[in-house]
Amino acid sequence: MAEAIFLEQQLQTETRVQGFISRSHQHYIDGNWVSSVSGKSAFRGKDWRQMSPQARSTLIWRLADLMADHLEELAQLDSIDMGMPIRQAQYGTTPMAVDHMRYMAGWATKIEGETIPVSAGNFFNYTVRQPVGVVGAIIPWNFPLLMAVWKLGAALAAGCTVVLKPAEQSPLSVLRLAELVTEAGFPPGVVNVVTGYGPEAGAALVAHPGVNKVSFTGSTEVGKSIMRTAADRMARVSMELGGKSPNIICADANLKRAISGAMLGIFMNQGEVCSAGSRIYVAREIYDQALEQMGDYANRMRVGNPLDPKTQMGPVVSEEQYQRVLGYIDSARREGASLVAGGETLPEAGSGFYIKPTVFANVTDTMTISREEIFGPVVAVMPFDDLEEALERANSSEYGLAAGVWTENVRTAHYLAQNLEAGTVWINAYHIYDAAAPWGGFKQSGFGREMGHHALELYTEIKDVWINLQ
Ligand code: ADP
Ligand code: MG
């Protein structure tokens, strides 16, 4: 009986999702759906910043509740749009998006200043944190809803208004979210969505004089071009960019956990994750054994229709990405790496850009696949002889987003945690995220931290006030 009800609900959701997809969608500006965006659209920031923190918090929380009510629908939209396995969307990213909104709703009432004991005279000196203004938020296609929410939650809590540009490959869940924004009762213009291609819609948003801050998640190359444009008017920027994250498996690691953690680290979301653990360094004494187990793991993974609950890896997002990833696989072959698993497409899976989980051995530090971000299900596995060597090679990347370490030795764990050049270090874990834990990169992986209270710094300016008491 319970199962019948569940299936019935499932079917209703699927019908709703199909209905949503088959409709044509427009931009969401000032609370209206419009076919074009005029340069003068007023983002009514004043109503929002003057609203009491409590009232703002309540609205953000209400949006989170609506997201939770529509969780299955939002999960299906992301899965259909970009190939994320439905189980991951249902139990991972969509619930995380809801948690994130709730966490940030709480912060709306807790953004405080300080009183400062100045020595310059008889003054009362205090700071306030004020919203930075209109935020242009540009997000990638790999976690459409979650990336939108990482930016929206903190910006709204801080009292900013937002113009959100989803990636052209995967706008559906964000467009549905905009409908929920209306339903939640936000004042018009607080949340706006502009769809379109990067060099057009994205670039126009970055260049717009009314945008005070650009919050970007995407490729390092586009991040740099956005910084150049923003520099002209000193618009604030924060950047969450690419990665080539190392995952170090020490000889004393719990190998079973390390293997499954490292495989999740690379193959989650088809490897289309900025923090994918795409360089695995394994202690030489366990290298052969680890490689064999990784090959088995990759070969056993169920690749297929992302809406099938049994699927562990879906297709990559687009033909462009498919060709890019296959190009990297070819480069590895040409440069002399040996294939341990995968390396080919999955034509029998029907339509869709399916690439098998791919493991390469005999990879040198200079090969293309050990240097460049692939953003696909391809991993390089390399042996190391001692810890210093592993550390040096792990750090010899222009990126510095995340790193993983597998060891049972507490000294090794802390030593590597201290010395790895990465914004996040996971010890005996990988791909763990929490709304309360700051996230962002070192080096060319960007700057600024999303999540945690650190995210509020991205969306506030500090004002210092002097009152003469003399
Ligand atoms: P990818 O190449 O993996 O799609 P991008 O960095 O190109 O990653 O895209 C991330 C986001 O940046 C997308 O929303 C995209 O539309 C946008 N974008 C791409 N090019 C530009 C640009 N020149 N200016 C502003 N936004 C851009
Ligand atoms: Mg691009």
XYZ file of C-alpha atoms and ligand atoms in Angstrom:
498
model
C 0.000 0.000 0.000
C 2.715 2.454 1.023
C 4.570 1.486 -2.114
C 1.524 2.145 -4.286
C 1.175 5.607 -2.775
C 4.862 6.242 -3.310
C 4.659 5.186 -6.965
C 1.589 7.339 -7.460
C 3.436 10.357 -6.016
C 6.447 9.565 -8.153
C 4.257 9.499 -11.240
C 2.583 12.784 -10.360
C 5.972 14.401 -9.914
C 7.170 13.061 -13.242
C 4.078 14.467 -14.935
C 4.670 17.853 -13.288
C 8.317 17.811 -14.304
C 7.444 16.937 -17.907
C 4.895 19.752 -17.918
C 7.466 22.201 -16.618
C 10.051 21.156 -19.190
C 7.652 21.338 -22.121
C 6.655 24.933 -21.305
C 8.878 27.688 -22.631
C 10.521 29.831 -19.976
C 11.577 33.443 -19.801
C 13.739 35.661 -17.636
C 12.531 36.389 -14.116
C 12.932 40.101 -13.433
C 11.324 42.216 -10.731
C 8.923 39.402 -9.975
C 7.731 39.075 -13.589
C 8.493 36.642 -16.381
C 9.734 38.669 -19.323
C 11.141 37.861 -22.754
C 13.960 40.392 -22.678
C 15.899 42.250 -20.035
C 16.186 45.991 -20.317
C 19.269 47.613 -18.892
C 17.148 49.681 -16.562
C 15.264 46.959 -14.740
C 15.154 48.188 -11.170
C 16.296 45.684 -8.613
C 14.505 47.082 -5.616
C 17.211 46.590 -3.102
C 15.873 49.149 -0.674
C 12.791 47.189 0.402
C 14.931 44.204 1.056
C 17.778 45.797 2.954
C 15.333 47.790 5.087
C 13.254 44.761 5.927
C 13.959 43.517 9.446
C 16.498 40.711 9.685
C 13.790 38.561 11.237
C 11.466 39.115 8.276
C 14.264 38.337 5.814
C 15.130 35.212 7.723
C 11.499 34.077 7.671
C 11.275 34.483 3.896
C 14.509 32.595 3.264
C 13.291 29.823 5.565
C 9.933 29.753 3.746
C 11.783 29.322 0.447
C 13.705 26.430 2.000
C 10.407 24.846 3.095
C 9.026 25.161 -0.430
C 12.196 23.615 -1.817
C 11.766 20.723 0.622
C 8.111 20.320 -0.435
C 9.255 20.133 -4.068
C 12.424 18.172 -3.442
C 11.623 15.265 -5.755
C 10.700 17.642 -8.558
C 13.864 19.726 -8.196
C 15.961 16.554 -8.054
C 14.420 15.235 -11.265
C 14.954 18.554 -13.047
C 18.696 18.528 -12.279
C 18.980 14.873 -13.174
C 17.221 15.328 -16.524
C 19.025 18.574 -17.288
C 22.630 17.512 -16.781
C 22.755 13.790 -16.115
C 23.251 13.682 -12.342
C 22.235 10.234 -10.993
C 18.787 10.623 -9.443
C 19.833 9.023 -6.140
C 22.556 11.631 -5.748
C 20.070 14.413 -6.528
C 17.428 13.024 -4.142
C 19.660 12.174 -1.198
C 22.697 14.383 -1.777
C 22.592 17.688 -3.569
C 18.914 18.691 -3.282
C 18.658 18.070 0.482
C 21.988 19.898 0.824
C 20.478 22.860 -1.012
C 17.555 22.904 1.445
C 19.908 22.644 4.451
C 22.007 25.440 3.048
C 19.018 27.790 2.713
C 17.989 27.041 6.295
C 21.506 27.569 7.590
C 21.704 30.952 5.844
C 18.181 31.927 6.975
C 19.596 31.694 10.487
C 22.444 34.063 9.662
C 20.134 36.873 8.530
C 19.558 37.755 12.204
C 23.175 37.314 13.281
C 25.239 39.669 11.142
C 26.839 41.882 13.754
C 29.365 44.669 13.992
C 31.885 45.358 16.729
C 32.764 48.158 19.102
C 36.403 49.183 18.942
C 38.435 50.743 21.758
C 40.261 53.411 19.731
C 43.144 55.407 21.240
C 42.840 58.359 18.875
C 40.757 60.454 21.287
C 37.448 60.345 23.088
C 35.436 58.541 20.489
C 32.895 55.815 20.372
C 33.887 53.648 17.430
C 31.796 50.861 16.009
C 31.424 48.866 12.791
C 28.353 47.785 10.872
C 28.187 45.264 8.069
C 26.100 46.503 5.172
C 24.924 44.601 2.103
C 27.264 45.040 -0.849
C 24.250 45.765 -3.082
C 23.239 44.025 -6.289
C 24.969 40.682 -6.746
C 25.482 39.160 -10.193
C 25.756 35.431 -9.566
C 27.046 33.255 -12.398
C 26.964 29.514 -11.896
C 28.087 26.383 -13.757
C 26.099 23.378 -14.924
C 27.470 20.635 -12.678
C 25.257 21.211 -9.599
C 22.645 23.617 -10.947
C 20.402 24.029 -7.901
C 23.084 23.719 -5.248
C 25.405 26.281 -6.838
C 22.500 28.734 -7.132
C 21.621 28.246 -3.493
C 25.210 28.643 -2.249
C 25.136 32.140 -3.691
C 21.516 33.048 -3.041
C 21.438 31.951 0.586
C 24.350 34.060 1.783
C 23.558 37.058 -0.451
C 19.931 37.192 0.701
C 20.851 36.733 4.350
C 23.254 39.666 4.010
C 20.500 41.858 2.539
C 21.694 41.868 -1.059
C 19.529 41.472 -4.140
C 20.620 38.944 -6.736
C 20.601 38.546 -10.499
C 21.334 34.891 -11.068
C 22.554 33.514 -14.376
C 22.364 29.731 -14.542
C 24.526 27.857 -17.031
C 23.030 27.577 -20.503
C 23.246 23.770 -20.291
C 21.135 23.427 -17.152
C 18.766 26.273 -16.233
C 15.662 24.237 -15.315
C 15.904 23.870 -11.546
C 16.823 27.533 -11.129
C 13.795 28.578 -13.190
C 11.615 26.396 -10.979
C 13.299 27.915 -7.937
C 12.322 31.374 -9.212
C 8.664 30.271 -9.206
C 9.105 29.171 -5.602
C 10.627 32.582 -4.801
C 7.361 34.191 -5.930
C 5.350 31.642 -3.979
C 7.387 32.302 -0.842
C 6.387 35.964 -1.044
C 9.714 37.707 -1.650
C 9.364 41.356 -2.677
C 9.706 41.693 -6.463
C 13.258 42.276 -7.674
C 15.054 40.657 -4.759
C 15.786 37.514 -6.762
C 16.072 37.744 -10.546
C 17.066 35.116 -13.091
C 18.585 35.874 -16.462
C 19.163 32.915 -18.752
C 21.476 32.822 -21.736
C 24.942 32.074 -22.987
C 28.055 33.049 -21.083
C 29.654 35.483 -23.539
C 26.260 37.218 -23.984
C 24.100 37.136 -20.864
C 26.989 36.395 -18.488
C 29.298 39.044 -19.908
C 26.499 41.644 -19.936
C 25.820 40.986 -16.271
C 29.495 41.350 -15.381
C 29.778 44.603 -17.348
C 26.558 46.111 -15.946
C 27.307 49.249 -13.909
C 24.427 48.456 -11.552
C 26.026 45.208 -10.430
C 28.144 45.822 -7.334
C 29.506 42.349 -6.909
C 30.055 39.361 -9.167
C 30.025 35.971 -7.503
C 31.314 33.432 -9.987
C 31.665 29.673 -10.039
C 33.085 28.192 -13.223
C 36.262 27.774 -15.204
C 39.488 29.565 -14.256
C 39.716 31.004 -17.761
C 36.306 32.708 -17.591
C 36.995 33.746 -13.985
C 40.060 35.664 -15.117
C 38.145 37.435 -17.876
C 35.423 38.403 -15.393
C 38.026 39.853 -13.038
C 39.446 41.968 -15.857
C 36.031 43.433 -16.684
C 35.138 43.957 -13.030
C 38.452 45.722 -12.412
C 37.356 48.719 -14.493
C 34.713 49.782 -11.989
C 36.241 47.992 -9.006
C 33.203 45.735 -8.746
C 33.695 43.161 -6.018
C 34.374 39.620 -7.176
C 34.651 36.218 -5.622
C 35.784 33.206 -7.563
C 35.212 29.490 -7.150
C 37.173 28.015 -10.047
C 38.784 24.875 -11.360
C 40.801 22.227 -9.617
C 43.118 19.277 -10.048
C 42.805 17.892 -6.581
C 45.278 15.331 -5.224
C 44.240 12.340 -3.171
C 47.119 10.740 -1.243
C 46.837 7.111 -0.125
C 49.553 6.240 2.398
C 50.882 2.741 2.975
C 49.203 2.572 6.384
C 45.753 3.549 5.057
C 42.680 1.415 5.553
C 42.834 0.339 1.934
C 39.213 -0.679 1.531
C 37.980 2.713 2.696
C 40.676 4.519 0.733
C 39.778 2.802 -2.537
C 36.062 3.428 -2.331
C 36.691 6.985 -1.075
C 39.114 7.723 -3.889
C 36.757 6.269 -6.499
C 33.848 8.316 -5.159
C 36.281 11.235 -5.128
C 36.749 11.060 -8.869
C 33.569 9.476 -10.242
C 30.865 11.277 -8.268
C 28.726 13.317 -10.660
C 30.651 11.794 -13.623
C 33.774 13.569 -12.416
C 32.108 16.871 -13.230
C 33.056 18.387 -9.901
C 35.540 21.223 -9.379
C 36.978 19.307 -6.422
C 37.169 15.905 -8.147
C 40.150 13.957 -6.790
C 41.687 13.514 -10.217
C 45.287 12.829 -9.175
C 45.646 9.803 -6.928
C 49.080 9.276 -5.363
C 49.536 5.816 -3.829
C 52.455 4.604 -1.666
C 54.569 2.338 -3.861
C 54.368 -0.671 -1.552
C 50.584 -0.869 -2.004
C 50.420 0.593 -5.515
C 49.814 -2.605 -7.537
C 47.219 -3.857 -5.128
C 45.435 -0.484 -5.032
C 45.460 -0.187 -8.806
C 43.885 -3.597 -9.237
C 41.138 -2.752 -6.761
C 40.500 0.604 -8.422
C 40.186 -1.086 -11.809
C 37.668 -3.568 -10.359
C 35.740 -0.775 -8.700
C 35.549 1.270 -11.899
C 34.498 -1.750 -13.962
C 31.721 -2.588 -11.519
C 30.180 0.905 -11.533
C 26.704 1.077 -13.035
C 26.700 3.685 -15.780
C 23.391 4.526 -17.402
C 20.140 6.451 -17.419
C 20.416 9.036 -14.645
C 16.742 8.609 -13.730
C 17.282 4.919 -12.930
C 17.691 4.674 -9.137
C 20.383 2.007 -9.617
C 22.594 4.258 -11.734
C 25.862 5.337 -10.118
C 27.163 7.411 -13.011
C 25.115 9.188 -15.685
C 26.157 10.739 -19.001
C 28.387 13.811 -19.188
C 26.525 17.052 -19.673
C 26.932 17.856 -23.364
C 28.508 16.818 -26.628
C 31.146 19.530 -26.144
C 32.105 18.100 -22.771
C 31.988 14.547 -24.137
C 34.448 15.447 -26.896
C 36.680 17.292 -24.454
C 36.874 14.318 -22.086
C 37.467 11.861 -24.941
C 40.222 14.189 -26.142
C 41.915 13.893 -22.738
C 41.608 10.104 -22.855
C 43.303 10.148 -26.277
C 46.034 12.445 -25.016
C 46.779 10.061 -22.139
C 47.076 7.141 -24.558
C 49.285 9.114 -26.932
C 51.536 10.313 -24.126
C 52.118 6.740 -22.949
C 49.819 6.217 -19.949
C 48.356 2.707 -19.531
C 44.668 2.131 -19.329
C 43.494 0.168 -16.279
C 39.732 0.584 -16.766
C 37.247 2.353 -19.026
C 38.658 4.601 -21.710
C 35.675 4.166 -23.947
C 32.110 5.264 -24.474
C 29.007 3.283 -23.749
C 27.002 3.261 -26.981
C 24.720 0.476 -25.775
C 23.279 2.826 -23.156
C 21.296 4.548 -25.917
C 21.246 8.240 -26.468
C 23.431 10.223 -24.110
C 27.091 11.040 -23.717
C 28.182 8.082 -21.636
C 31.855 7.589 -20.825
C 33.009 4.631 -18.745
C 34.799 5.315 -15.467
C 38.393 5.587 -16.640
C 41.545 4.799 -14.672
C 45.051 5.436 -16.032
C 48.354 4.172 -14.601
C 51.943 4.948 -15.683
C 51.131 8.607 -15.698
C 53.975 11.076 -15.297
C 53.696 14.507 -13.694
C 54.169 16.226 -17.033
C 51.408 14.431 -18.927
C 48.362 16.496 -19.840
C 45.980 14.378 -17.729
C 48.011 14.960 -14.577
C 48.078 18.732 -15.062
C 44.840 19.912 -16.658
C 41.356 19.832 -15.227
C 39.357 17.255 -17.181
C 35.943 17.638 -15.540
C 35.021 14.099 -16.462
C 35.348 10.497 -15.207
C 39.093 10.141 -15.786
C 41.705 9.637 -13.078
C 45.503 9.377 -13.034
C 46.941 6.975 -10.446
C 50.630 7.453 -9.594
C 53.004 5.800 -7.099
C 55.130 7.719 -4.578
C 58.121 6.673 -2.458
C 58.033 9.024 0.512
C 55.715 11.549 2.074
C 57.758 14.634 1.169
C 57.706 13.580 -2.460
C 53.930 13.022 -2.340
C 53.423 16.434 -0.754
C 55.602 18.223 -3.260
C 53.931 16.573 -6.233
C 50.452 17.154 -4.778
C 51.261 20.850 -4.416
C 52.862 21.219 -7.830
C 49.655 22.365 -9.464
C 48.392 25.788 -10.405
C 45.167 24.830 -8.635
C 44.458 24.449 -4.921
C 40.824 23.649 -4.268
C 40.750 20.420 -2.278
C 42.922 17.479 -1.256
C 42.372 14.073 0.301
C 44.619 12.020 2.567
C 44.211 8.394 3.590
C 46.289 7.336 6.589
C 45.856 5.792 10.039
C 48.765 7.842 11.394
C 47.684 10.991 13.222
C 51.032 12.704 12.694
C 50.937 12.129 8.937
C 47.351 13.348 8.838
C 48.106 16.631 10.581
C 51.361 17.159 8.727
C 49.652 16.873 5.347
C 46.615 18.882 6.489
C 48.987 21.717 7.440
C 51.072 21.621 4.290
C 48.761 20.794 1.411
C 47.973 23.912 -0.609
C 44.208 23.555 -0.757
C 41.136 25.291 0.608
C 39.775 22.015 1.974
C 41.634 18.922 3.172
C 39.724 15.728 3.832
C 41.393 13.108 6.023
C 40.014 9.603 5.473
C 37.072 11.067 3.581
C 36.298 12.793 0.300
C 33.473 14.971 -1.042
C 32.048 15.842 2.357
C 30.336 19.227 2.448
C 28.310 21.079 5.032
C 26.525 24.416 5.030
C 28.564 25.404 8.109
C 32.016 24.550 6.687
C 33.763 27.173 4.507
C 34.499 26.251 0.896
C 36.841 27.827 -1.631
C 40.240 27.694 -3.228
C 43.918 28.549 -2.927
C 45.938 29.655 -5.962
C 44.143 29.564 -9.328
C 41.178 27.758 -7.800
C 39.958 31.191 -6.763
C 39.368 33.211 -3.608
C 36.612 33.949 -1.159
C 34.787 31.289 0.835
C 31.251 30.128 0.267
C 29.320 28.393 3.045
C 29.793 28.895 6.737
C 29.723 32.402 8.212
C 32.667 33.179 5.912
C 30.250 33.413 2.989
C 28.672 36.510 4.532
C 31.951 38.364 4.036
C 31.460 38.014 0.286
C 28.215 39.973 0.425
C 28.855 42.664 3.035
C 30.943 45.806 3.292
C 32.331 46.914 6.643
C 31.531 50.469 7.633
C 33.371 52.054 10.543
C 31.584 54.833 12.463
C 33.246 57.477 14.723
C 31.170 59.391 17.252
C 32.933 62.294 18.921
C 32.181 62.121 22.638
C 34.224 65.222 23.473
P 32.363 25.467 -18.709
O 33.297 25.801 -19.835
O 32.734 24.265 -17.925
O 30.937 25.481 -19.112
P 32.386 28.190 -17.909
O 33.305 28.885 -16.964
O 32.505 28.493 -19.353
O 32.527 26.655 -17.633
O 30.870 28.478 -17.490
C 30.428 28.744 -16.170
C 29.389 29.853 -16.206
O 29.998 31.035 -16.714
C 28.205 29.576 -17.111
O 27.026 30.130 -16.522
C 28.557 30.324 -18.370
O 27.437 30.700 -19.129
C 29.250 31.541 -17.806
N 30.181 32.205 -18.736
C 30.913 31.652 -19.749
N 31.628 32.586 -20.388
C 31.372 33.767 -19.769
C 31.815 35.116 -19.954
N 32.663 35.433 -20.906
N 31.339 36.067 -19.125
C 30.478 35.762 -18.130
N 30.019 34.524 -17.908
C 30.445 33.531 -18.710
Mg 33.154 27.599 -21.083
